[in-house]
Structure formats: structure tokens, C-alpha cells
Coordinates of N, CA and C in Angstrom, one line a residue:
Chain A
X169 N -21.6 -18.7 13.3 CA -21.0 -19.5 14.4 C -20.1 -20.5 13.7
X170 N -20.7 -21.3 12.8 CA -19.9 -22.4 12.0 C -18.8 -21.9 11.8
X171 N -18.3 -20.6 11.1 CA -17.3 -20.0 10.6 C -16.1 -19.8 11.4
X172 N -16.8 -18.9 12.5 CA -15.8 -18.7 13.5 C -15.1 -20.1 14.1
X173 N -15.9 -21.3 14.0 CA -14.9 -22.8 15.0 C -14.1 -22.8 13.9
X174 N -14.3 -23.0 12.3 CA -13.3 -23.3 11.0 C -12.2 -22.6 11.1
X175 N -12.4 -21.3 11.4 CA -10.9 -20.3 11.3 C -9.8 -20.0 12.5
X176 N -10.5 -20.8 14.1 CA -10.0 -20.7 14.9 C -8.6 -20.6 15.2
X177 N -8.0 -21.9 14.5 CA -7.0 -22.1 14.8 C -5.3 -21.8 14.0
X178 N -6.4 -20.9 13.1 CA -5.0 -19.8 12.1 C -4.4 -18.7 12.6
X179 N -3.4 -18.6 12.7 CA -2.6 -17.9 13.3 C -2.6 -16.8 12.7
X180 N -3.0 -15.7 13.4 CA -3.9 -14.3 12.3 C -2.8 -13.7 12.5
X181 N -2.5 -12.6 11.3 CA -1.4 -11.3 10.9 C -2.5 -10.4 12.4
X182 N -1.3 -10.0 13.2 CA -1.4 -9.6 15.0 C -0.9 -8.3 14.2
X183 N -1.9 -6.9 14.0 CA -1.3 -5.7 13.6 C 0.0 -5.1 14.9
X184 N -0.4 -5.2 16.5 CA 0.7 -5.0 17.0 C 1.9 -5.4 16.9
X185 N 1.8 -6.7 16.5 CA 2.9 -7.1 16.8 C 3.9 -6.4 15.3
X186 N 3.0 -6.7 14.2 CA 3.8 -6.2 13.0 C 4.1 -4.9 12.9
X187 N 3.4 -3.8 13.6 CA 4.1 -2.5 13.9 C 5.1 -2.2 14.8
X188 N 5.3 -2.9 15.7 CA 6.7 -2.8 16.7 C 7.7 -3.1 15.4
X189 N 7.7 -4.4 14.8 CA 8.5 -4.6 13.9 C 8.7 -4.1 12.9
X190 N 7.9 -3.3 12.1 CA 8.3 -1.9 10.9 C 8.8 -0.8 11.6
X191 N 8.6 -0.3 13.2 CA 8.7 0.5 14.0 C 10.5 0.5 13.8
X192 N 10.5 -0.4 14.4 CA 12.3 -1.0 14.5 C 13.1 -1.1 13.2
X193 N 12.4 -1.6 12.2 CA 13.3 -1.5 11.2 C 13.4 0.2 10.6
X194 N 12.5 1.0 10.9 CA 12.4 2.5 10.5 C 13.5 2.9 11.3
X195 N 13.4 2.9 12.7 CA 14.3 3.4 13.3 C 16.0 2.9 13.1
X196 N 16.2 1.4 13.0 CA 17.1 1.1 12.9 C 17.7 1.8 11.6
X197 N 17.5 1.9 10.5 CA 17.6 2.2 8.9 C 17.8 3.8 9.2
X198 N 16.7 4.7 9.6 CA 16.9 6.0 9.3 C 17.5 7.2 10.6
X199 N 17.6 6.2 11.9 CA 18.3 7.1 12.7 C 19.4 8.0 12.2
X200 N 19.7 9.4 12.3 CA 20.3 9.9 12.2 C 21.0 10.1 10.6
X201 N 19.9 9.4 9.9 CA 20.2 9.7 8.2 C 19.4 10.9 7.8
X202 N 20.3 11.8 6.8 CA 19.5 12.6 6.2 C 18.8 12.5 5.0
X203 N 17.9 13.5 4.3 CA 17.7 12.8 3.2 C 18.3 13.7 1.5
X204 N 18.9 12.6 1.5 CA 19.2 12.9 0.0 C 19.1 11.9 -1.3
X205 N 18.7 12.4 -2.9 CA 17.9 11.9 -3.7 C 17.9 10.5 -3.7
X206 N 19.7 9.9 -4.1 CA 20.1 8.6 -4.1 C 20.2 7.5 -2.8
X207 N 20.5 8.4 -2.1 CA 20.3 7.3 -0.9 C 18.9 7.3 -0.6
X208 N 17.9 8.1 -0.3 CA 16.3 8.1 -0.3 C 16.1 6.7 -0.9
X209 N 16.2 6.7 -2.4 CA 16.1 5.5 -3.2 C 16.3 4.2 -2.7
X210 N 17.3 4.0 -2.4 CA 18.0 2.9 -2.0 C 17.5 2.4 -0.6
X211 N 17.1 3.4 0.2 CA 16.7 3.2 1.6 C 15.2 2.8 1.4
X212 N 14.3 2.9 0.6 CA 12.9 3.2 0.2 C 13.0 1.3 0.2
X213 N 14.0 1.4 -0.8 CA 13.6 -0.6 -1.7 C 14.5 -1.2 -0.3
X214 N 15.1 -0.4 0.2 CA 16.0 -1.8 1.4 C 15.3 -1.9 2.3
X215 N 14.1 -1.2 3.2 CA 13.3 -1.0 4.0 C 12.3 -1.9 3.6
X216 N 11.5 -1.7 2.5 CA 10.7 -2.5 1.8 C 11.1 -4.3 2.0
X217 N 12.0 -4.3 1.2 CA 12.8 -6.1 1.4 C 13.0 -6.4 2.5
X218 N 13.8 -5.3 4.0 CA 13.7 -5.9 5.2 C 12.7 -6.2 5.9
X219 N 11.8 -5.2 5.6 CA 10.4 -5.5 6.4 C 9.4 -6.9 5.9
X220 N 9.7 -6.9 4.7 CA 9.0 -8.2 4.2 C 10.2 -9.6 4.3
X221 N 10.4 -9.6 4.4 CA 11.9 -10.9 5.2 C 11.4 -10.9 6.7
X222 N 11.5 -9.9 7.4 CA 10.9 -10.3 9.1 C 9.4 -10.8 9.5
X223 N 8.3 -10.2 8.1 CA 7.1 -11.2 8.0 C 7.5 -12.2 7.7
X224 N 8.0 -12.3 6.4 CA 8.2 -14.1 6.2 C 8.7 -14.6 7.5
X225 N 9.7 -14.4 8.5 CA 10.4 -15.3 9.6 C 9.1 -14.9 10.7
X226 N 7.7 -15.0 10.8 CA 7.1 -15.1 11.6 C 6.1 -16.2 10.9
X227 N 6.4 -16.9 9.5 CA 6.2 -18.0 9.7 C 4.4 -18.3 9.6
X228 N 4.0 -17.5 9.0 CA 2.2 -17.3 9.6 C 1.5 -18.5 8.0
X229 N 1.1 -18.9 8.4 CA 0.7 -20.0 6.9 C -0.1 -19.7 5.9
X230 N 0.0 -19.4 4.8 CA -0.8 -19.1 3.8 C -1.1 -17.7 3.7
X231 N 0.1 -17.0 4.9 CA -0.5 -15.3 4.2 C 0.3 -15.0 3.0
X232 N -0.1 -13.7 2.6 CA 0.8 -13.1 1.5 C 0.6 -11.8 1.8
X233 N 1.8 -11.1 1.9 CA 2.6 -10.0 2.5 C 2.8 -8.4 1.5
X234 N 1.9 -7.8 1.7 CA 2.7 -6.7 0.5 C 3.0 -5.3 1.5
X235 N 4.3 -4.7 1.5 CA 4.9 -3.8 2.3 C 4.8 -2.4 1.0
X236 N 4.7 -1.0 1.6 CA 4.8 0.1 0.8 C 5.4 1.0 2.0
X237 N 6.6 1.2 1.2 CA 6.9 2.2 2.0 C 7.4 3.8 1.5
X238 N 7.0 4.8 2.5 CA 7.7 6.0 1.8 C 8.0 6.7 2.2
X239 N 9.6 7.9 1.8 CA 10.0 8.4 2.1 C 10.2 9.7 1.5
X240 N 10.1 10.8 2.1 CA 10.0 12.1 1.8 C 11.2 13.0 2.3
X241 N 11.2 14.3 1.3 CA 12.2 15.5 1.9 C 11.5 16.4 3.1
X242 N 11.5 16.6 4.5 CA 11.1 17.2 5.4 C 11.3 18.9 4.9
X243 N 10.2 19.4 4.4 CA 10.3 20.9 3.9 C 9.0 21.2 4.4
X244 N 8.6 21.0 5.2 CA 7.2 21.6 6.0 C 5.6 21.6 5.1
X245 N 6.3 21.0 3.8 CA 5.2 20.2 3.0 C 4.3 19.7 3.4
X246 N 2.4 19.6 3.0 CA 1.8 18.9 3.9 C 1.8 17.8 2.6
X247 N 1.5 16.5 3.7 CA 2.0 15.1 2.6 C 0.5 14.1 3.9
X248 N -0.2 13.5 2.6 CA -1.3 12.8 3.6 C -1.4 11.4 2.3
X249 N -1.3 10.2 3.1 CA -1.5 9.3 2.5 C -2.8 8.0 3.1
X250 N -3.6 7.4 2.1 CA -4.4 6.7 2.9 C -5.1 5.1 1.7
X251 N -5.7 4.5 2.7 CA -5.9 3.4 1.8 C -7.0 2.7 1.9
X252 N -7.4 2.1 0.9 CA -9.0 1.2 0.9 C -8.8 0.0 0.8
X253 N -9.4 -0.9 1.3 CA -8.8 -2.4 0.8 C -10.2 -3.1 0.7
X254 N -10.3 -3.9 -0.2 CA -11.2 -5.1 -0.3 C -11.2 -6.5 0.1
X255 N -11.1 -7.1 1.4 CA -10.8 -7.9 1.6 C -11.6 -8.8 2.5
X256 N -11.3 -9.7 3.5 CA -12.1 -10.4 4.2 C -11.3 -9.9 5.9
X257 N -12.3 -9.3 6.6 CA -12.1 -8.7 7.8 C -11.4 -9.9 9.0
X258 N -11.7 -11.2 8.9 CA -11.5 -12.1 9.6 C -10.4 -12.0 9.5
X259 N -10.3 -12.4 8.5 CA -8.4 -12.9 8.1 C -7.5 -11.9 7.7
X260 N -7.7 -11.3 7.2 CA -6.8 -9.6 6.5 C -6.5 -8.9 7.6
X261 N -5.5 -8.1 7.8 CA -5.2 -7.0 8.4 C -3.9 -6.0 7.6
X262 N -4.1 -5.0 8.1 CA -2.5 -4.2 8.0 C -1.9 -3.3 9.6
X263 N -0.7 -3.1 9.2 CA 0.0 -2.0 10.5 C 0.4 -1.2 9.9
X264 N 1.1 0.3 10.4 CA 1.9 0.7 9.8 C 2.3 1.4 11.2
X265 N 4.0 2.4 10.4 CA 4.1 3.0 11.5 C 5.3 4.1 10.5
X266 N 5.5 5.2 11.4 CA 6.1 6.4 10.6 C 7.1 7.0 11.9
X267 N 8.3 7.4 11.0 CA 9.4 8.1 11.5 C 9.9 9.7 10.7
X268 N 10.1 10.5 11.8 CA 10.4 11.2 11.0 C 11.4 12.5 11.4
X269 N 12.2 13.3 11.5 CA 13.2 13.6 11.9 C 13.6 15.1 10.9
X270 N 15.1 16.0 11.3 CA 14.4 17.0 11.0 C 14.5 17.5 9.3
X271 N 15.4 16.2 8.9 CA 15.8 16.1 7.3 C 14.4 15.7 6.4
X272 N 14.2 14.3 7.0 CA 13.1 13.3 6.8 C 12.0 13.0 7.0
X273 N 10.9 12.5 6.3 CA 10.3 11.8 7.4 C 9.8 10.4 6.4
X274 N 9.4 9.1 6.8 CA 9.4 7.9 6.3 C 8.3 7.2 6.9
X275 N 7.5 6.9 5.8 CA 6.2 5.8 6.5 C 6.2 4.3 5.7
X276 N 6.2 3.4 6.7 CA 5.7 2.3 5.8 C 4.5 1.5 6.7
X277 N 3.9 0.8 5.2 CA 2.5 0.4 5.8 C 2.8 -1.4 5.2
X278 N 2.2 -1.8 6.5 CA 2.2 -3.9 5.9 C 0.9 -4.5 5.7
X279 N 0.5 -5.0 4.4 CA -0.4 -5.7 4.5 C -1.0 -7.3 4.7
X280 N -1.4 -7.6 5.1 CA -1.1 -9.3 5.2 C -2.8 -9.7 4.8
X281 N -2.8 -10.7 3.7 CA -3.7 -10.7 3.2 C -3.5 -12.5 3.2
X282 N -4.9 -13.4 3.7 CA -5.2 -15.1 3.8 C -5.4 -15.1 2.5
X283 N -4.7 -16.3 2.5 CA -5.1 -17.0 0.8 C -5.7 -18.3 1.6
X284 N -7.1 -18.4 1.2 CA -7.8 -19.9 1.5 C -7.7 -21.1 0.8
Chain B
X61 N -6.6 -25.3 -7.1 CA -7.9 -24.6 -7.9 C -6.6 -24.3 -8.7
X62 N -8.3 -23.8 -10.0 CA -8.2 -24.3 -11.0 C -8.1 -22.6 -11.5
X63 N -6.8 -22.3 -11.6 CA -7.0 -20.8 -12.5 C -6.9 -20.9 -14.0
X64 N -7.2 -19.9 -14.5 CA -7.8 -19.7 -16.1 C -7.8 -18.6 -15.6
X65 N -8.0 -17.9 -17.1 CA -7.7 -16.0 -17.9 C -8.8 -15.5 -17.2
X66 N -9.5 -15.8 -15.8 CA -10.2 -14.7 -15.4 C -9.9 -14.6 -14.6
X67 N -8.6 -14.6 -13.9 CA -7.5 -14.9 -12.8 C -6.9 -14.2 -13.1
X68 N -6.4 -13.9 -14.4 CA -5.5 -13.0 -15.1 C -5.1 -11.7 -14.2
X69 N -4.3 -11.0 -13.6 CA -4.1 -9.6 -13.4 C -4.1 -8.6 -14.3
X70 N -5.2 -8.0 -15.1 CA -4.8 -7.2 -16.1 C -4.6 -5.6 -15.7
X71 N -3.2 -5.6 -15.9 CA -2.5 -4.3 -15.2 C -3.1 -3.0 -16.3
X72 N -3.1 -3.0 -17.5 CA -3.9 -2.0 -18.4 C -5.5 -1.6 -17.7
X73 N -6.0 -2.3 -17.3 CA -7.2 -1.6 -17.1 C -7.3 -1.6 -15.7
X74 N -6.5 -2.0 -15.0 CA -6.6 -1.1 -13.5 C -6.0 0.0 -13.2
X75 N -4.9 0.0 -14.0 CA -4.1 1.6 -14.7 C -5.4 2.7 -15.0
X76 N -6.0 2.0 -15.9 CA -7.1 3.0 -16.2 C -7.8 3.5 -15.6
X77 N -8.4 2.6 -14.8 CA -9.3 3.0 -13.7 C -8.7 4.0 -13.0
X78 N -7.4 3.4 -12.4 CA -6.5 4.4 -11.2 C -6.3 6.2 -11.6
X79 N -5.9 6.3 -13.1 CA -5.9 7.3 -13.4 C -7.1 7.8 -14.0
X80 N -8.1 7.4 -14.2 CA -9.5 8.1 -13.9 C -9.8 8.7 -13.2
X81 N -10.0 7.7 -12.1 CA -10.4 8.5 -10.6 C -9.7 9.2 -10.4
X82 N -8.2 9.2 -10.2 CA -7.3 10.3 -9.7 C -7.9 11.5 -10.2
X83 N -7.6 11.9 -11.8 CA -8.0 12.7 -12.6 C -9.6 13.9 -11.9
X84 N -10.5 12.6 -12.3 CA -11.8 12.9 -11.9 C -11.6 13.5 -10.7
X85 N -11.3 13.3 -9.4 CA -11.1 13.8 -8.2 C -10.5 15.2 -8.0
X86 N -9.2 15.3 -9.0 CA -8.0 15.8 -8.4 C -7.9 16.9 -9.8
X87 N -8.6 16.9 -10.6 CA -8.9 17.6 -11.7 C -8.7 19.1 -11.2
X88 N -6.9 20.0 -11.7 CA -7.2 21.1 -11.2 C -7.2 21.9 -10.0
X89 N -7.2 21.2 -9.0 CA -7.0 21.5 -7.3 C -5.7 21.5 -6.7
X90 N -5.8 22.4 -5.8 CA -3.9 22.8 -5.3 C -4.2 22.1 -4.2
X91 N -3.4 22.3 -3.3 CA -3.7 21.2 -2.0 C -4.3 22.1 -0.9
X92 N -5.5 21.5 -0.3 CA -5.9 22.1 0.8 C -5.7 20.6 2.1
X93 N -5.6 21.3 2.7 CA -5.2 20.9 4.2 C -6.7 20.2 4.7
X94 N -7.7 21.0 4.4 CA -8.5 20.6 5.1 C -9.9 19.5 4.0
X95 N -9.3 19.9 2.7 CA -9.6 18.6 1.5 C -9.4 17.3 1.6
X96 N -7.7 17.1 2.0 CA -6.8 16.2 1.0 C -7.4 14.9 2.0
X97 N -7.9 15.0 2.8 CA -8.7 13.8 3.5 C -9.6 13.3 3.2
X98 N -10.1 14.1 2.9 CA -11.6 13.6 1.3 C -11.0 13.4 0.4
X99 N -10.2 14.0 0.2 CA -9.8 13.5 -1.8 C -9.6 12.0 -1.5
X100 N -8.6 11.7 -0.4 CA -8.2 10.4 -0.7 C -9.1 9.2 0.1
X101 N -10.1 9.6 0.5 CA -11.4 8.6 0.7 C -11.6 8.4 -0.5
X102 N -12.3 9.7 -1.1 CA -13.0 9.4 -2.7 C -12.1 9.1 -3.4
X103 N -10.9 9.1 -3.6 CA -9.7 8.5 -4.9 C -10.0 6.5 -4.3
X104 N -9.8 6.0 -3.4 CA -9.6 5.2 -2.4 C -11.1 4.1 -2.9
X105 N -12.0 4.7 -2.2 CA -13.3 4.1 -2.5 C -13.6 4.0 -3.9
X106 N -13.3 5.0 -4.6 CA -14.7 4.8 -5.8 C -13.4 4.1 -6.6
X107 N -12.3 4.1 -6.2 CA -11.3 3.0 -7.8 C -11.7 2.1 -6.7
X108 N -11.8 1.2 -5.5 CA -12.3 -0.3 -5.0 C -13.5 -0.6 -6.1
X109 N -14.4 0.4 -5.8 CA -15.7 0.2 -6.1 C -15.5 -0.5 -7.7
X110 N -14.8 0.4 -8.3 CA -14.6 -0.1 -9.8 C -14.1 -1.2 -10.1
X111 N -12.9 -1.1 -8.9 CA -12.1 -2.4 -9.6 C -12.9 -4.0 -8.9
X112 N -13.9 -3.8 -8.2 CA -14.8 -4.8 -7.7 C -15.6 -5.2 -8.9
X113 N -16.0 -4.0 -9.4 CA -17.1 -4.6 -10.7 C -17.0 -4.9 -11.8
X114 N -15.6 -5.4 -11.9 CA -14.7 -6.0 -13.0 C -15.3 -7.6 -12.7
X115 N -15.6 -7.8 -11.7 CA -16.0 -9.1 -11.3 C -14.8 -10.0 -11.1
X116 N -13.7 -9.9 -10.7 CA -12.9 -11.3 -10.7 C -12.4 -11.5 -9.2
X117 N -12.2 -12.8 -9.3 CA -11.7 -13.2 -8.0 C -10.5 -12.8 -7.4
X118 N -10.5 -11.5 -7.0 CA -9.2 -11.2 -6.6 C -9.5 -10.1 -5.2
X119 N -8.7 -9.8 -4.2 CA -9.1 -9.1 -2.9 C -8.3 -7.6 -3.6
X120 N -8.7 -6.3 -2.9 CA -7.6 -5.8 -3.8 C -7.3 -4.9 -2.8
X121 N -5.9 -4.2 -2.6 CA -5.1 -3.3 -1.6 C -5.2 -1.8 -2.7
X122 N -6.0 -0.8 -2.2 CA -5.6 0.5 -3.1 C -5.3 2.0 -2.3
X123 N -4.2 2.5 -2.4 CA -3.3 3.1 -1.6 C -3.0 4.7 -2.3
X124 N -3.2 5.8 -1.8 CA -2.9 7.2 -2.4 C -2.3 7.7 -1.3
X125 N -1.1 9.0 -2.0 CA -0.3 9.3 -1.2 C -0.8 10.5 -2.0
X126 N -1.0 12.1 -1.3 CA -1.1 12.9 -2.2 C -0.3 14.0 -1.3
X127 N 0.9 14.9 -2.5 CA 1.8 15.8 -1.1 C 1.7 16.8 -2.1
X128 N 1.8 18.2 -1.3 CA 2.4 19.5 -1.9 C 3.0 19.4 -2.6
X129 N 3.3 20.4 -3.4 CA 4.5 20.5 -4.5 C 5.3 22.0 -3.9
X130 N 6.3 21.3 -3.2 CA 7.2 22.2 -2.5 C 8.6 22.4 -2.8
X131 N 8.7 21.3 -4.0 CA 10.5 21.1 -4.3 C 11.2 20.3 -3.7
X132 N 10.0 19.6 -2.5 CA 10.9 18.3 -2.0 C 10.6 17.5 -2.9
X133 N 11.6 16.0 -2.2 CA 11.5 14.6 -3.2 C 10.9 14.4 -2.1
X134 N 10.5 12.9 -2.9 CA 9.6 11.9 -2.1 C 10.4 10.4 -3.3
X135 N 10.6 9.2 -2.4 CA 10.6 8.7 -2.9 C 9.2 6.9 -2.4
X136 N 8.9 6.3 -3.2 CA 7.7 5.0 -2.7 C 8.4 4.4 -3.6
X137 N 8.4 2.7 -2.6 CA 8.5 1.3 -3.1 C 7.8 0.3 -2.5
X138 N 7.5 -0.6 -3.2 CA 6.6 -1.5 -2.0 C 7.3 -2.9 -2.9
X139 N 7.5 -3.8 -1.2 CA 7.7 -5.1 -1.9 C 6.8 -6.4 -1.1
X140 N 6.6 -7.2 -2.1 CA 5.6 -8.0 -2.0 C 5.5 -9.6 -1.9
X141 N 5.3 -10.4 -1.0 CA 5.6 -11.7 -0.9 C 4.0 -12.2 -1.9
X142 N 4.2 -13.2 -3.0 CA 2.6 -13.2 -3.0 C 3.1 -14.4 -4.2
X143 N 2.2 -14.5 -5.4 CA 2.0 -15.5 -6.3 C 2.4 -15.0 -7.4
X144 N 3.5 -14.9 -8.1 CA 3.6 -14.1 -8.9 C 2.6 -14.3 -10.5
X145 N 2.1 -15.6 -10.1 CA 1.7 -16.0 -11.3 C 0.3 -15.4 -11.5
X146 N -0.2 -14.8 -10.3 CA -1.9 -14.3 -10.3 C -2.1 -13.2 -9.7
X147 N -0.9 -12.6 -8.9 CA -1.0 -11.3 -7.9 C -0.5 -10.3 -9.0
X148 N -1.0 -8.9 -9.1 CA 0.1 -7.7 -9.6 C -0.3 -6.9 -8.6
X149 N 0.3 -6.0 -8.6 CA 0.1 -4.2 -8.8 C 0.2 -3.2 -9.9
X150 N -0.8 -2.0 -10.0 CA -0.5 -1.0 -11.0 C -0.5 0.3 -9.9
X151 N 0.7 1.7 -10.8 CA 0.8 2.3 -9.8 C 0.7 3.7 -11.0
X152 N -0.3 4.6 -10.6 CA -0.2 5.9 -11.3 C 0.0 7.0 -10.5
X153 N 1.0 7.6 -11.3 CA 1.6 9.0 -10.9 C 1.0 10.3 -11.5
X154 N 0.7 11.2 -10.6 CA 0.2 12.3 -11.2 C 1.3 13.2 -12.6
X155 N 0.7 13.8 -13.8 CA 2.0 14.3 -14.6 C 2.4 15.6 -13.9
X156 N 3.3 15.9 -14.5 CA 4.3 17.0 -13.8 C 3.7 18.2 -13.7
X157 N 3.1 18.8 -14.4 CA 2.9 20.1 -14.9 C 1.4 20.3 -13.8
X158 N 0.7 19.1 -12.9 CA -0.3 19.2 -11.6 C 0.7 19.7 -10.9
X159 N -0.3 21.2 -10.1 CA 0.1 21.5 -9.0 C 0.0 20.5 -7.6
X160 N -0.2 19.5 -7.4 CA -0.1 18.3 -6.6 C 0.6 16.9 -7.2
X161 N 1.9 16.4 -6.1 CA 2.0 15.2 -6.4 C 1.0 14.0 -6.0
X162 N 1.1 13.0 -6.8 CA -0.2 12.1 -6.3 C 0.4 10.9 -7.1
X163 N 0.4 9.7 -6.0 CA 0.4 8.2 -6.4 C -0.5 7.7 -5.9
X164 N -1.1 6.9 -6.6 CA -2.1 6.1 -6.6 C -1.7 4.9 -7.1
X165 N -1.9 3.6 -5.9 CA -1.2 2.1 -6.1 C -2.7 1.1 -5.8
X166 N -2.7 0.4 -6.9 CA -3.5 -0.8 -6.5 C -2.7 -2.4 -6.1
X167 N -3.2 -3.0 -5.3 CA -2.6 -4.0 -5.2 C -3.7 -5.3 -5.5
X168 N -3.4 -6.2 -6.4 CA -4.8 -7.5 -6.9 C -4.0 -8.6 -6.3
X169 N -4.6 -9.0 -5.0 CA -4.5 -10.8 -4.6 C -5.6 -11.6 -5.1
X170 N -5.0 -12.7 -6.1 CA -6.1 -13.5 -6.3 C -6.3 -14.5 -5.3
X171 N -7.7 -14.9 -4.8 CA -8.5 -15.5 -4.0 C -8.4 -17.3 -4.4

């Protein structure tokens, strides 16, 4: 009980809200792109930096942000990615969200982790 | 607070760990469809488990991507707002000559 009055009033990493916003930056970035080696690349680390720029402008206090994102050649390949985290349930979360299309397909995942 | 060298991120020996487990797990196996969801529990869990009983104060993010080997690319980046002076990541790639691609990413936030 003690715990929960102490942490009330930090403004927690909201996974909805951070997946509309990787949602949008996927789409906006890869609509209608195909994939090829050099651009893949380039699109991989620009995705990456935009998505972590639009956490930083939500401004949330004392989180720390780490974005993974990835992009694949669409060749009917089966591709499965997943993750474990060690953290504190209160305060920690992640979102992710995935696009994919008939060249492509692109997942990125956000994690937002409380520094006390 | 007060950090000192047990704060340290030591990227060598989470490397090691990461490509242990991989190894140990993935030792040999082509991809099955109805596997690759266990493999990456057990790649996932048992490198936490390890890299917990290192003992240091750190929260840790550990992430596997494992795909076919079909002749597609794939490309992963990850970028990270954090401390640079206490946070890392280490990231192992399966070698070439595995019939499965596989990355395996840790991420260490110190506490």
C-alpha cells in the first residue's frame, strides 16, 4: 500500500499511447518503399532516431528509452522475434507495432525503463 | 549515488553469456515453425537468468530475432536514450555457415 501512494504521481510510459506513435512513424517512413540492401539500412537507424526523438518530446521524467527496430526482405520466410526483460513491473513497460507490405515487412519495439 | 566498477557495463561477458545460450539452444537446428517460439523463450529466459546472477545493479532488456535462411536480408538497429556512462548493450549474431539467422541483443540499465 505504502508503495503504490509514493509512485502515484509519475507519469508512467502509457504502452498505447507509444504504439500509435511507432505505428505512424512505420507507416509514414515505409509506405510504399520497397526493400532494398542500402536503403533497408538507412531506414532501420532513421526509424530508430525518429521514434526515440518523439519519446523524448513526451517529456516523461526520469525515463530512459531504448527503441529496436527491424526490417526484413518479404520472401515468405518465417521470421519470429521475442523478448525477456528484467525489470520493475510498476514503472517499466514496452509497445511495439509492425508493418509490412508486399516487398517488406518492419517491426519496431520501445522500451521505457524508470531510473529511481 | 554513488557508482563505482560494479556499475561497470561489462560488454565481454554478456557477449558470452548471449552466445552461450544462443549456441546451447540453437546448436544445429533448421527452423521449425512450430519450435522457434520455444527457442526464443529459452534463448530469452535462461541469458536473464544468467545475466541476473552476475549480481549487479542493473535492470536488463534481452531481445532474439530468429529467421529462416531464405536469401532474404534483414536489416536491426536500435537507438537508445539512456546514461552513457553506466547503460550498454551487447549484440550476438549467429555465424554464417548456421542454417538459421539469429540475433540476440541484451540491453543493461543501471538502477
Amino acid at each position: 500500500q505504502q508503495s503504490l501512494t509514493l509512485f502515484s504521481w509519475i507519469p508512467r510510459f502509457k504502452p498505447m499511447q507509444v504504439k500509435e506513435i511507432i505505428q505512424k512513424c512505420l507507416d509514414d517512413k515505409l509506405t510504399g518503399q520497397k526493400y532494398h540492401v542500402d536503403k533497408a539500412s538507412k531506414f532501420t537507424r532513421e526509424l530508430a532516431d525518429a521514434i526515440k526523438q518523439e519519446l523524448k518530446e513526451l517529456h516523461w521524467d526520469r525515463y530512459k528509452y531504448i527503441v529496436q527496430v527491424v526490417i526484413g526482405e518479404q520472401r515468405g520466410e518465417g521470421v519470429k522475434m521475442g523478448s525477456r526483460c528484467f525489470w520493475d513491473e510498476d514503472t517499466d513497460n514496452q509497445a511495439f507495432a509492425t508493418f509490412s507490405n508486399d516487398s517488406l515487412f518492419a517491426t519496431a519495439v520501445a522500451y521505457g525503463v524508470y531510473l529511481y | 549515488m554513488d557508482f563505482n566498477d560494479e556499475t561497470v557495463f561489462e560488454k565481454e561477458v554478456v557477449l558470452n553469456i548471449l552466445k552461450e545460450v544462443t549456441e546451447e539452444t540453437l546448436h544445429d537446428q533448421t527452423y521449425n515453425q512450430g519450435k522457434v517460439g520455444q527457442w526464443i523463450s529459452d534463448i530469452c529466459e535462461k541469458s536473464t537468468k544468467k545475466l541476473v546472477a552476475l549480481g549487479k545493479p542493473f535492470k536488463y532488456v534481452v531481445t532474439c530475432v530468429i529467421m529462416q535462411k531464405n536469401g532474404a536480408g534483414m536489416h536491426t538497429c536500435s537507438s537508445c536514450f539512456w546514461d552513457n556512462a553506466n547503460d550498454g548493450s551487447a549484440s550476438y549474431k549467429s555465424p554464417q555457415d548456421w542454417p538459421l539467422n539469429v540475433v540476440t541483443t541484451c540491453f543493461a540499465l543501471a538502477i
